[in-house]
Amino acid sequence: MDFDSLNKEIIACRKCPRLVQWREEVACTKRKAYQDWDYWGKPVPGFGDRKARVLVVGLAPGAHGSNRTGRQFTGDGSGNFLYPALYRAGFANQSDSKNRDDGLTLHDMFITASGRCAPPNNKPTNEELNNCQPYLEREIELLKPKVIVCLGRVAFERILRIYSIRNSKWKFAHGALYQLPTANWLLCSYHPSQQNTLTGKLTVSMFDAIWKKAKELITNE
């Protein structure tokens, strides 16, 4: 299966009734600031360079971010923190991420998520994440990335599950680095949610260090 076929399957997915109901309800009611928007309101496929050596895995679309725009980390506070960092590191051609037609492209990086639909309260259930896991597995198979960057604990635990890793010494922490059985690297970062960035748990310098390390790992392979 190629990326185009996979993305069509992702966008058409209706496996999780709770998420289908929520994403479509949000797309109909909309936030006041976005009343003029035609919300995406569907599962959000991965985005970026299909020959990338760096795969970034987030949590799930934001209700009024990716669920509105249809592109990973686009249209909300998380993306407003992420893409400037990727631009500074040379992975993105611009720092702005507003909509699918804004000209943003990624170099050597592909961004995806553990869950493809916006969940209520930003909390997908384990069953919902399990339903989405085959899509992430197939993206990994297609890309064969040298570095996987996990944004947050949920993404980290999902990657461990995919690789059948049950090593109790593998703990999630910002900046933690592990070598996967397939010889590629797993790099951890706090998620760039406003809950982390506005409280100082994740600073610009901390985040820049993650992308610098990712760059070093693919440069020194």
JSON list of C-alpha atoms in Angstrom, two decimals:
[
{"chain": "A", "resi": 1, "resn": "MET", "atom": "CA", "xyz": [0.00, 0.00, 0.00]},
{"chain": "A", "resi": 2, "resn": "ASP", "atom": "CA", "xyz": [1.28, 3.48, -0.88]},
{"chain": "A", "resi": 3, "resn": "PHE", "atom": "CA", "xyz": [0.67, 6.74, 0.98]},
{"chain": "A", "resi": 4, "resn": "ASP", "atom": "CA", "xyz": [-2.18, 7.87, -1.26]},
{"chain": "A", "resi": 5, "resn": "SER", "atom": "CA", "xyz": [-4.12, 4.65, -0.67]},
{"chain": "A", "resi": 6, "resn": "LEU", "atom": "CA", "xyz": [-3.39, 4.73, 3.05]},
{"chain": "A", "resi": 7, "resn": "ASN", "atom": "CA", "xyz": [-4.51, 8.34, 3.39]},
{"chain": "A", "resi": 8, "resn": "LYS", "atom": "CA", "xyz": [-7.78, 7.62, 1.59]},
{"chain": "A", "resi": 9, "resn": "GLU", "atom": "CA", "xyz": [-8.42, 4.77, 4.03]},
{"chain": "A", "resi": 10, "resn": "ILE", "atom": "CA", "xyz": [-7.61, 6.98, 7.03]},
{"chain": "A", "resi": 11, "resn": "ILE", "atom": "CA", "xyz": [-9.89, 9.81, 5.88]},
{"chain": "A", "resi": 12, "resn": "ALA", "atom": "CA", "xyz": [-12.79, 7.40, 5.30]},
{"chain": "A", "resi": 13, "resn": "CYS", "atom": "CA", "xyz": [-12.43, 5.68, 8.70]},
{"chain": "A", "resi": 14, "resn": "ARG", "atom": "CA", "xyz": [-15.51, 5.48, 10.96]},
{"chain": "A", "resi": 15, "resn": "LYS", "atom": "CA", "xyz": [-14.34, 2.75, 13.36]},
{"chain": "A", "resi": 16, "resn": "CYS", "atom": "CA", "xyz": [-14.91, 4.73, 16.58]},
{"chain": "A", "resi": 17, "resn": "PRO", "atom": "CA", "xyz": [-18.54, 5.92, 17.04]},
{"chain": "A", "resi": 18, "resn": "ARG", "atom": "CA", "xyz": [-17.69, 8.31, 19.89]},
{"chain": "A", "resi": 19, "resn": "LEU", "atom": "CA", "xyz": [-15.02, 10.07, 17.84]},
{"chain": "A", "resi": 20, "resn": "VAL", "atom": "CA", "xyz": [-17.12, 10.19, 14.68]},
{"chain": "A", "resi": 21, "resn": "GLN", "atom": "CA", "xyz": [-19.95, 11.85, 16.60]},
{"chain": "A", "resi": 22, "resn": "TRP", "atom": "CA", "xyz": [-17.63, 14.34, 18.32]},
{"chain": "A", "resi": 23, "resn": "ARG", "atom": "CA", "xyz": [-15.55, 15.38, 15.32]},
{"chain": "A", "resi": 24, "resn": "GLU", "atom": "CA", "xyz": [-18.68, 15.93, 13.21]},
{"chain": "A", "resi": 25, "resn": "GLU", "atom": "CA", "xyz": [-20.54, 17.76, 15.97]},
{"chain": "A", "resi": 26, "resn": "VAL", "atom": "CA", "xyz": [-17.60, 20.14, 16.44]},
{"chain": "A", "resi": 27, "resn": "ALA", "atom": "CA", "xyz": [-17.39, 20.65, 12.67]},
{"chain": "A", "resi": 28, "resn": "CYS", "atom": "CA", "xyz": [-21.07, 21.65, 12.58]},
{"chain": "A", "resi": 29, "resn": "THR", "atom": "CA", "xyz": [-21.26, 23.85, 15.68]},
{"chain": "A", "resi": 30, "resn": "LYS", "atom": "CA", "xyz": [-17.81, 25.44, 15.19]},
{"chain": "A", "resi": 31, "resn": "ARG", "atom": "CA", "xyz": [-16.05, 27.90, 17.45]},
{"chain": "A", "resi": 32, "resn": "LYS", "atom": "CA", "xyz": [-17.29, 31.48, 17.20]},
{"chain": "A", "resi": 33, "resn": "ALA", "atom": "CA", "xyz": [-13.95, 32.69, 15.83]},
{"chain": "A", "resi": 34, "resn": "TYR", "atom": "CA", "xyz": [-14.15, 30.16, 12.99]},
{"chain": "A", "resi": 35, "resn": "GLN", "atom": "CA", "xyz": [-17.79, 30.43, 11.91]},
{"chain": "A", "resi": 36, "resn": "ASP", "atom": "CA", "xyz": [-16.71, 31.18, 8.33]},
{"chain": "A", "resi": 37, "resn": "TRP", "atom": "CA", "xyz": [-14.55, 28.05, 8.14]},
{"chain": "A", "resi": 38, "resn": "ASP", "atom": "CA", "xyz": [-15.57, 24.87, 6.36]},
{"chain": "A", "resi": 39, "resn": "TYR", "atom": "CA", "xyz": [-14.30, 22.45, 9.03]},
{"chain": "A", "resi": 40, "resn": "TRP", "atom": "CA", "xyz": [-12.48, 19.33, 7.89]},
{"chain": "A", "resi": 41, "resn": "GLY", "atom": "CA", "xyz": [-14.35, 17.16, 10.42]},
{"chain": "A", "resi": 42, "resn": "LYS", "atom": "CA", "xyz": [-12.73, 13.85, 9.35]},
{"chain": "A", "resi": 43, "resn": "PRO", "atom": "CA", "xyz": [-9.70, 11.76, 10.41]},
{"chain": "A", "resi": 44, "resn": "VAL", "atom": "CA", "xyz": [-6.45, 13.64, 9.73]},
{"chain": "A", "resi": 45, "resn": "PRO", "atom": "CA", "xyz": [-3.77, 11.84, 7.68]},
{"chain": "A", "resi": 46, "resn": "GLY", "atom": "CA", "xyz": [-0.04, 12.27, 8.13]},
{"chain": "A", "resi": 47, "resn": "PHE", "atom": "CA", "xyz": [1.76, 15.18, 6.49]},
{"chain": "A", "resi": 48, "resn": "GLY", "atom": "CA", "xyz": [5.23, 15.85, 5.16]},
{"chain": "A", "resi": 49, "resn": "ASP", "atom": "CA", "xyz": [8.14, 14.41, 3.21]},
{"chain": "A", "resi": 50, "resn": "ARG", "atom": "CA", "xyz": [7.30, 10.87, 2.11]},
{"chain": "A", "resi": 51, "resn": "LYS", "atom": "CA", "xyz": [11.02, 10.03, 2.03]},
{"chain": "A", "resi": 52, "resn": "ALA", "atom": "CA", "xyz": [11.65, 11.49, 5.48]},
{"chain": "A", "resi": 53, "resn": "ARG", "atom": "CA", "xyz": [14.18, 10.06, 7.87]},
{"chain": "A", "resi": 54, "resn": "VAL", "atom": "CA", "xyz": [12.46, 11.71, 10.86]},
{"chain": "A", "resi": 55, "resn": "LEU", "atom": "CA", "xyz": [8.95, 10.68, 11.89]},
{"chain": "A", "resi": 56, "resn": "VAL", "atom": "CA", "xyz": [7.15, 12.85, 14.45]},
{"chain": "A", "resi": 57, "resn": "VAL", "atom": "CA", "xyz": [4.26, 11.26, 16.37]},
{"chain": "A", "resi": 58, "resn": "GLY", "atom": "CA", "xyz": [1.80, 13.41, 18.29]},
{"chain": "A", "resi": 59, "resn": "LEU", "atom": "CA", "xyz": [-1.36, 12.66, 20.25]},
{"chain": "A", "resi": 60, "resn": "ALA", "atom": "CA", "xyz": [-4.48, 13.47, 18.21]},
{"chain": "A", "resi": 61, "resn": "PRO", "atom": "CA", "xyz": [-6.05, 16.38, 16.30]},
{"chain": "A", "resi": 62, "resn": "GLY", "atom": "CA", "xyz": [-7.30, 19.38, 18.24]},
{"chain": "A", "resi": 63, "resn": "ALA", "atom": "CA", "xyz": [-11.04, 20.01, 17.92]},
{"chain": "A", "resi": 64, "resn": "HIS", "atom": "CA", "xyz": [-10.56, 23.46, 16.41]},
{"chain": "A", "resi": 65, "resn": "GLY", "atom": "CA", "xyz": [-7.03, 22.88, 15.10]},
{"chain": "A", "resi": 66, "resn": "SER", "atom": "CA", "xyz": [-6.41, 19.90, 12.82]},
{"chain": "A", "resi": 67, "resn": "ASN", "atom": "CA", "xyz": [-10.08, 18.90, 12.95]},
{"chain": "A", "resi": 68, "resn": "ARG", "atom": "CA", "xyz": [-10.77, 22.30, 11.41]},
{"chain": "A", "resi": 69, "resn": "THR", "atom": "CA", "xyz": [-7.87, 22.56, 8.97]},
{"chain": "A", "resi": 70, "resn": "GLY", "atom": "CA", "xyz": [-7.29, 18.92, 8.02]},
{"chain": "A", "resi": 71, "resn": "ARG", "atom": "CA", "xyz": [-3.53, 19.01, 8.55]},
{"chain": "A", "resi": 72, "resn": "GLN", "atom": "CA", "xyz": [-1.44, 17.82, 11.48]},
{"chain": "A", "resi": 73, "resn": "PHE", "atom": "CA", "xyz": [-0.66, 20.52, 14.09]},
{"chain": "A", "resi": 74, "resn": "THR", "atom": "CA", "xyz": [-2.23, 23.23, 11.95]},
{"chain": "A", "resi": 75, "resn": "GLY", "atom": "CA", "xyz": [-4.45, 25.99, 13.28]},
{"chain": "A", "resi": 76, "resn": "ASP", "atom": "CA", "xyz": [-3.88, 25.82, 17.04]},
{"chain": "A", "resi": 77, "resn": "GLY", "atom": "CA", "xyz": [-1.44, 26.73, 19.79]},
{"chain": "A", "resi": 78, "resn": "SER", "atom": "CA", "xyz": [0.52, 23.48, 19.53]},
{"chain": "A", "resi": 79, "resn": "GLY", "atom": "CA", "xyz": [1.26, 24.09, 15.87]},
{"chain": "A", "resi": 80, "resn": "ASN", "atom": "CA", "xyz": [2.15, 27.70, 16.56]},
{"chain": "A", "resi": 81, "resn": "PHE", "atom": "CA", "xyz": [4.89, 26.41, 18.86]},
{"chain": "A", "resi": 82, "resn": "LEU", "atom": "CA", "xyz": [5.94, 23.42, 16.73]},
{"chain": "A", "resi": 83, "resn": "TYR", "atom": "CA", "xyz": [6.40, 24.84, 13.25]},
{"chain": "A", "resi": 84, "resn": "PRO", "atom": "CA", "xyz": [8.61, 27.82, 14.18]},
{"chain": "A", "resi": 85, "resn": "ALA", "atom": "CA", "xyz": [10.91, 25.31, 15.90]},
{"chain": "A", "resi": 86, "resn": "LEU", "atom": "CA", "xyz": [10.96, 23.09, 12.81]},
{"chain": "A", "resi": 87, "resn": "TYR", "atom": "CA", "xyz": [11.69, 26.14, 10.66]},
{"chain": "A", "resi": 88, "resn": "ARG", "atom": "CA", "xyz": [14.61, 27.13, 12.89]},
{"chain": "A", "resi": 89, "resn": "ALA", "atom": "CA", "xyz": [15.96, 23.57, 12.65]},
{"chain": "A", "resi": 90, "resn": "GLY", "atom": "CA", "xyz": [15.66, 23.45, 8.86]},
{"chain": "A", "resi": 91, "resn": "PHE", "atom": "CA", "xyz": [12.88, 20.87, 8.70]},
{"chain": "A", "resi": 92, "resn": "ALA", "atom": "CA", "xyz": [10.19, 23.33, 7.49]},
{"chain": "A", "resi": 93, "resn": "ASN", "atom": "CA", "xyz": [10.28, 25.98, 4.76]},
{"chain": "A", "resi": 94, "resn": "GLN", "atom": "CA", "xyz": [8.27, 28.47, 6.84]},
{"chain": "A", "resi": 95, "resn": "SER", "atom": "CA", "xyz": [7.25, 29.08, 10.43]},
{"chain": "A", "resi": 96, "resn": "ASP", "atom": "CA", "xyz": [3.54, 29.68, 9.80]},
{"chain": "A", "resi": 97, "resn": "SER", "atom": "CA", "xyz": [0.94, 26.92, 9.62]},
{"chain": "A", "resi": 98, "resn": "LYS", "atom": "CA", "xyz": [-2.55, 28.25, 8.96]},
{"chain": "A", "resi": 99, "resn": "ASN", "atom": "CA", "xyz": [-4.26, 25.91, 6.48]},
{"chain": "A", "resi": 100, "resn": "ARG", "atom": "CA", "xyz": [-3.62, 23.14, 3.97]},
{"chain": "A", "resi": 101, "resn": "ASP", "atom": "CA", "xyz": [-2.92, 25.62, 1.17]},
{"chain": "A", "resi": 102, "resn": "ASP", "atom": "CA", "xyz": [-0.47, 27.94, 2.95]},
{"chain": "A", "resi": 103, "resn": "GLY", "atom": "CA", "xyz": [2.62, 26.64, 1.13]},
{"chain": "A", "resi": 104, "resn": "LEU", "atom": "CA", "xyz": [4.15, 24.85, 4.11]},
{"chain": "A", "resi": 105, "resn": "THR", "atom": "CA", "xyz": [6.42, 21.95, 3.19]},
{"chain": "A", "resi": 106, "resn": "LEU", "atom": "CA", "xyz": [8.61, 19.72, 5.32]},
{"chain": "A", "resi": 107, "resn": "HIS", "atom": "CA", "xyz": [12.08, 18.44, 4.48]},
{"chain": "A", "resi": 108, "resn": "ASP", "atom": "CA", "xyz": [13.21, 15.03, 5.77]},
{"chain": "A", "resi": 109, "resn": "MET", "atom": "CA", "xyz": [10.29, 14.98, 8.22]},
{"chain": "A", "resi": 110, "resn": "PHE", "atom": "CA", "xyz": [6.83, 13.41, 8.32]},
{"chain": "A", "resi": 111, "resn": "ILE", "atom": "CA", "xyz": [4.31, 14.32, 11.03]},
{"chain": "A", "resi": 112, "resn": "THR", "atom": "CA", "xyz": [1.54, 12.01, 12.18]},
{"chain": "A", "resi": 113, "resn": "ALA", "atom": "CA", "xyz": [-0.43, 11.16, 15.33]},
{"chain": "A", "resi": 114, "resn": "SER", "atom": "CA", "xyz": [-1.36, 8.27, 17.59]},
{"chain": "A", "resi": 115, "resn": "GLY", "atom": "CA", "xyz": [-5.05, 9.05, 17.03]},
{"chain": "A", "resi": 116, "resn": "ARG", "atom": "CA", "xyz": [-6.47, 10.49, 13.82]},
{"chain": "A", "resi": 117, "resn": "CYS", "atom": "CA", "xyz": [-9.72, 11.99, 15.09]},
{"chain": "A", "resi": 118, "resn": "ALA", "atom": "CA", "xyz": [-10.25, 14.83, 17.54]},
{"chain": "A", "resi": 119, "resn": "PRO", "atom": "CA", "xyz": [-11.24, 13.26, 20.89]},
{"chain": "A", "resi": 120, "resn": "PRO", "atom": "CA", "xyz": [-13.41, 14.89, 23.56]},
{"chain": "A", "resi": 121, "resn": "ASN", "atom": "CA", "xyz": [-11.20, 16.58, 26.18]},
{"chain": "A", "resi": 122, "resn": "ASN", "atom": "CA", "xyz": [-8.14, 15.61, 24.10]},
{"chain": "A", "resi": 123, "resn": "LYS", "atom": "CA", "xyz": [-8.31, 12.11, 25.59]},
{"chain": "A", "resi": 124, "resn": "PRO", "atom": "CA", "xyz": [-8.72, 9.16, 23.21]},
{"chain": "A", "resi": 125, "resn": "THR", "atom": "CA", "xyz": [-9.46, 5.82, 24.84]},
{"chain": "A", "resi": 126, "resn": "ASN", "atom": "CA", "xyz": [-7.09, 2.86, 24.56]},
{"chain": "A", "resi": 127, "resn": "GLU", "atom": "CA", "xyz": [-9.58, 1.12, 22.29]},
{"chain": "A", "resi": 128, "resn": "GLU", "atom": "CA", "xyz": [-9.65, 4.15, 19.99]},
{"chain": "A", "resi": 129, "resn": "LEU", "atom": "CA", "xyz": [-5.86, 4.30, 19.90]},
{"chain": "A", "resi": 130, "resn": "ASN", "atom": "CA", "xyz": [-5.76, 0.58, 19.14]},
{"chain": "A", "resi": 131, "resn": "ASN", "atom": "CA", "xyz": [-8.10, 1.15, 16.20]},
{"chain": "A", "resi": 132, "resn": "CYS", "atom": "CA", "xyz": [-5.72, 3.79, 14.86]},
{"chain": "A", "resi": 133, "resn": "GLN", "atom": "CA", "xyz": [-2.50, 1.88, 15.49]},
{"chain": "A", "resi": 134, "resn": "PRO", "atom": "CA", "xyz": [-2.46, -0.03, 12.16]},
{"chain": "A", "resi": 135, "resn": "TYR", "atom": "CA", "xyz": [-2.33, 3.30, 10.32]},
{"chain": "A", "resi": 136, "resn": "LEU", "atom": "CA", "xyz": [0.76, 4.36, 12.27]},
{"chain": "A", "resi": 137, "resn": "GLU", "atom": "CA", "xyz": [2.34, 0.94, 11.74]},
{"chain": "A", "resi": 138, "resn": "ARG", "atom": "CA", "xyz": [1.88, 1.25, 8.00]},
{"chain": "A", "resi": 139, "resn": "GLU", "atom": "CA", "xyz": [3.35, 4.75, 7.95]},
{"chain": "A", "resi": 140, "resn": "ILE", "atom": "CA", "xyz": [6.41, 3.39, 9.74]},
{"chain": "A", "resi": 141, "resn": "GLU", "atom": "CA", "xyz": [6.64, 0.55, 7.21]},
{"chain": "A", "resi": 142, "resn": "LEU", "atom": "CA", "xyz": [6.43, 2.98, 4.29]},
{"chain": "A", "resi": 143, "resn": "LEU", "atom": "CA", "xyz": [8.92, 5.49, 5.71]},
{"chain": "A", "resi": 144, "resn": "LYS", "atom": "CA", "xyz": [11.39, 3.25, 7.54]},
{"chain": "A", "resi": 145, "resn": "PRO", "atom": "CA", "xyz": [12.48, 6.31, 9.56]},
{"chain": "A", "resi": 146, "resn": "LYS", "atom": "CA", "xyz": [15.88, 6.65, 11.17]},
{"chain": "A", "resi": 147, "resn": "VAL", "atom": "CA", "xyz": [14.47, 8.71, 14.06]},
{"chain": "A", "resi": 148, "resn": "ILE", "atom": "CA", "xyz": [11.03, 8.67, 15.66]},
{"chain": "A", "resi": 149, "resn": "VAL", "atom": "CA", "xyz": [10.26, 11.71, 17.80]},
{"chain": "A", "resi": 150, "resn": "CYS", "atom": "CA", "xyz": [7.42, 11.14, 20.27]},
{"chain": "A", "resi": 151, "resn": "LEU", "atom": "CA", "xyz": [5.60, 14.27, 21.37]},
{"chain": "A", "resi": 152, "resn": "GLY", "atom": "CA", "xyz": [4.21, 13.23, 24.72]},
{"chain": "A", "resi": 153, "resn": "ARG", "atom": "CA", "xyz": [3.79, 10.08, 26.78]},
{"chain": "A", "resi": 154, "resn": "VAL", "atom": "CA", "xyz": [0.85, 8.67, 24.80]},
{"chain": "A", "resi": 155, "resn": "ALA", "atom": "CA", "xyz": [2.87, 8.67, 21.58]},
{"chain": "A", "resi": 156, "resn": "PHE", "atom": "CA", "xyz": [5.85, 7.14, 23.41]},
{"chain": "A", "resi": 157, "resn": "GLU", "atom": "CA", "xyz": [3.75, 4.31, 24.82]},
{"chain": "A", "resi": 158, "resn": "ARG", "atom": "CA", "xyz": [2.18, 3.69, 21.43]},
{"chain": "A", "resi": 159, "resn": "ILE", "atom": "CA", "xyz": [5.59, 3.29, 19.77]},
{"chain": "A", "resi": 160, "resn": "LEU", "atom": "CA", "xyz": [6.70, 0.90, 22.52]},
{"chain": "A", "resi": 161, "resn": "ARG", "atom": "CA", "xyz": [3.57, -1.14, 21.85]},
{"chain": "A", "resi": 162, "resn": "ILE", "atom": "CA", "xyz": [4.23, -1.25, 18.10]},
{"chain": "A", "resi": 163, "resn": "TYR", "atom": "CA", "xyz": [7.79, -2.44, 18.65]},
{"chain": "A", "resi": 164, "resn": "SER", "atom": "CA", "xyz": [6.74, -4.87, 21.44]},
{"chain": "A", "resi": 165, "resn": "ILE", "atom": "CA", "xyz": [9.12, -3.26, 23.94]},
{"chain": "A", "resi": 166, "resn": "ARG", "atom": "CA", "xyz": [8.46, -4.13, 27.58]},
{"chain": "A", "resi": 167, "resn": "ASN", "atom": "CA", "xyz": [11.71, -2.89, 29.09]},
{"chain": "A", "resi": 168, "resn": "SER", "atom": "CA", "xyz": [10.91, -1.22, 32.43]},
{"chain": "A", "resi": 169, "resn": "LYS", "atom": "CA", "xyz": [14.05, 0.93, 32.05]},
{"chain": "A", "resi": 170, "resn": "TRP", "atom": "CA", "xyz": [12.48, 2.74, 29.08]},
{"chain": "A", "resi": 171, "resn": "LYS", "atom": "CA", "xyz": [10.83, 5.73, 30.73]},
{"chain": "A", "resi": 172, "resn": "PHE", "atom": "CA", "xyz": [9.27, 8.75, 29.10]},
{"chain": "A", "resi": 173, "resn": "ALA", "atom": "CA", "xyz": [11.18, 11.97, 29.83]},
{"chain": "A", "resi": 174, "resn": "HIS", "atom": "CA", "xyz": [11.92, 15.06, 27.82]},
{"chain": "A", "resi": 175, "resn": "GLY", "atom": "CA", "xyz": [15.11, 14.45, 25.87]},
{"chain": "A", "resi": 176, "resn": "ALA", "atom": "CA", "xyz": [15.21, 10.70, 26.60]},
{"chain": "A", "resi": 177, "resn": "LEU", "atom": "CA", "xyz": [16.79, 8.71, 23.76]},
{"chain": "A", "resi": 178, "resn": "TYR", "atom": "CA", "xyz": [16.54, 4.98, 23.09]},
{"chain": "A", "resi": 179, "resn": "GLN", "atom": "CA", "xyz": [17.70, 2.70, 20.29]},
{"chain": "A", "resi": 180, "resn": "LEU", "atom": "CA", "xyz": [14.92, 0.56, 18.84]},
{"chain": "A", "resi": 181, "resn": "PRO", "atom": "CA", "xyz": [15.43, -3.11, 17.83]},
{"chain": "A", "resi": 182, "resn": "THR", "atom": "CA", "xyz": [15.45, -2.06, 14.17]},
{"chain": "A", "resi": 183, "resn": "ALA", "atom": "CA", "xyz": [18.49, 0.16, 14.89]},
{"chain": "A", "resi": 184, "resn": "ASN", "atom": "CA", "xyz": [16.57, 3.41, 14.52]},
{"chain": "A", "resi": 185, "resn": "TRP", "atom": "CA", "xyz": [16.22, 5.94, 17.33]},
{"chain": "A", "resi": 186, "resn": "LEU", "atom": "CA", "xyz": [13.35, 6.90, 19.60]},
{"chain": "A", "resi": 187, "resn": "LEU", "atom": "CA", "xyz": [13.60, 10.48, 20.91]},
{"chain": "A", "resi": 188, "resn": "CYS", "atom": "CA", "xyz": [11.16, 11.88, 23.47]},
{"chain": "A", "resi": 189, "resn": "SER", "atom": "CA", "xyz": [9.81, 15.39, 23.93]},
{"chain": "A", "resi": 190, "resn": "TYR", "atom": "CA", "xyz": [7.07, 16.99, 25.94]},
{"chain": "A", "resi": 191, "resn": "HIS", "atom": "CA", "xyz": [4.06, 17.72, 23.78]},
{"chain": "A", "resi": 192, "resn": "PRO", "atom": "CA", "xyz": [3.92, 21.36, 22.57]},
{"chain": "A", "resi": 193, "resn": "SER", "atom": "CA", "xyz": [0.44, 21.84, 24.00]},
{"chain": "A", "resi": 194, "resn": "GLN", "atom": "CA", "xyz": [-0.30, 25.18, 25.61]},
{"chain": "A", "resi": 195, "resn": "GLN", "atom": "CA", "xyz": [-0.65, 23.32, 28.89]},
{"chain": "A", "resi": 196, "resn": "ASN", "atom": "CA", "xyz": [3.11, 22.73, 28.64]},
{"chain": "A", "resi": 197, "resn": "THR", "atom": "CA", "xyz": [4.32, 25.81, 26.75]},
{"chain": "A", "resi": 198, "resn": "LEU", "atom": "CA", "xyz": [2.40, 28.48, 28.66]},
{"chain": "A", "resi": 199, "resn": "THR", "atom": "CA", "xyz": [3.44, 27.03, 32.02]},
{"chain": "A", "resi": 200, "resn": "GLY", "atom": "CA", "xyz": [7.13, 26.85, 31.16]},
{"chain": "A", "resi": 201, "resn": "LYS", "atom": "CA", "xyz": [7.26, 23.06, 31.33]},
{"chain": "A", "resi": 202, "resn": "LEU", "atom": "CA", "xyz": [8.38, 23.14, 27.69]},
{"chain": "A", "resi": 203, "resn": "THR", "atom": "CA", "xyz": [10.46, 26.16, 26.68]},
{"chain": "A", "resi": 204, "resn": "VAL", "atom": "CA", "xyz": [11.65, 27.25, 23.26]},
{"chain": "A", "resi": 205, "resn": "SER", "atom": "CA", "xyz": [15.24, 26.26, 24.06]},
{"chain": "A", "resi": 206, "resn": "MET", "atom": "CA", "xyz": [14.16, 22.84, 25.35]},
{"chain": "A", "resi": 207, "resn": "PHE", "atom": "CA", "xyz": [12.20, 22.23, 22.17]},
{"chain": "A", "resi": 208, "resn": "ASP", "atom": "CA", "xyz": [14.98, 23.48, 19.89]},
{"chain": "A", "resi": 209, "resn": "ALA", "atom": "CA", "xyz": [17.34, 21.00, 21.55]},
{"chain": "A", "resi": 210, "resn": "ILE", "atom": "CA", "xyz": [15.07, 18.12, 20.47]},
{"chain": "A", "resi": 211, "resn": "TRP", "atom": "CA", "xyz": [15.21, 19.05, 16.79]},
{"chain": "A", "resi": 212, "resn": "LYS", "atom": "CA", "xyz": [18.94, 19.71, 16.98]},
{"chain": "A", "resi": 213, "resn": "LYS", "atom": "CA", "xyz": [19.39, 16.19, 18.36]},
{"chain": "A", "resi": 214, "resn": "ALA", "atom": "CA", "xyz": [17.14, 14.70, 15.66]},
{"chain": "A", "resi": 215, "resn": "LYS", "atom": "CA", "xyz": [19.26, 16.45, 13.05]},
{"chain": "A", "resi": 216, "resn": "GLU", "atom": "CA", "xyz": [22.45, 15.10, 14.60]},
{"chain": "A", "resi": 217, "resn": "LEU", "atom": "CA", "xyz": [21.09, 11.53, 14.59]},
{"chain": "A", "resi": 218, "resn": "ILE", "atom": "CA", "xyz": [20.30, 11.53, 10.89]},
{"chain": "A", "resi": 219, "resn": "THR", "atom": "CA", "xyz": [23.52, 13.38, 10.02]},
{"chain": "A", "resi": 220, "resn": "ASN", "atom": "CA", "xyz": [25.66, 10.84, 11.88]},
{"chain": "A", "resi": 221, "resn": "GLU", "atom": "CA", "xyz": [23.88, 7.70, 10.70]}
]
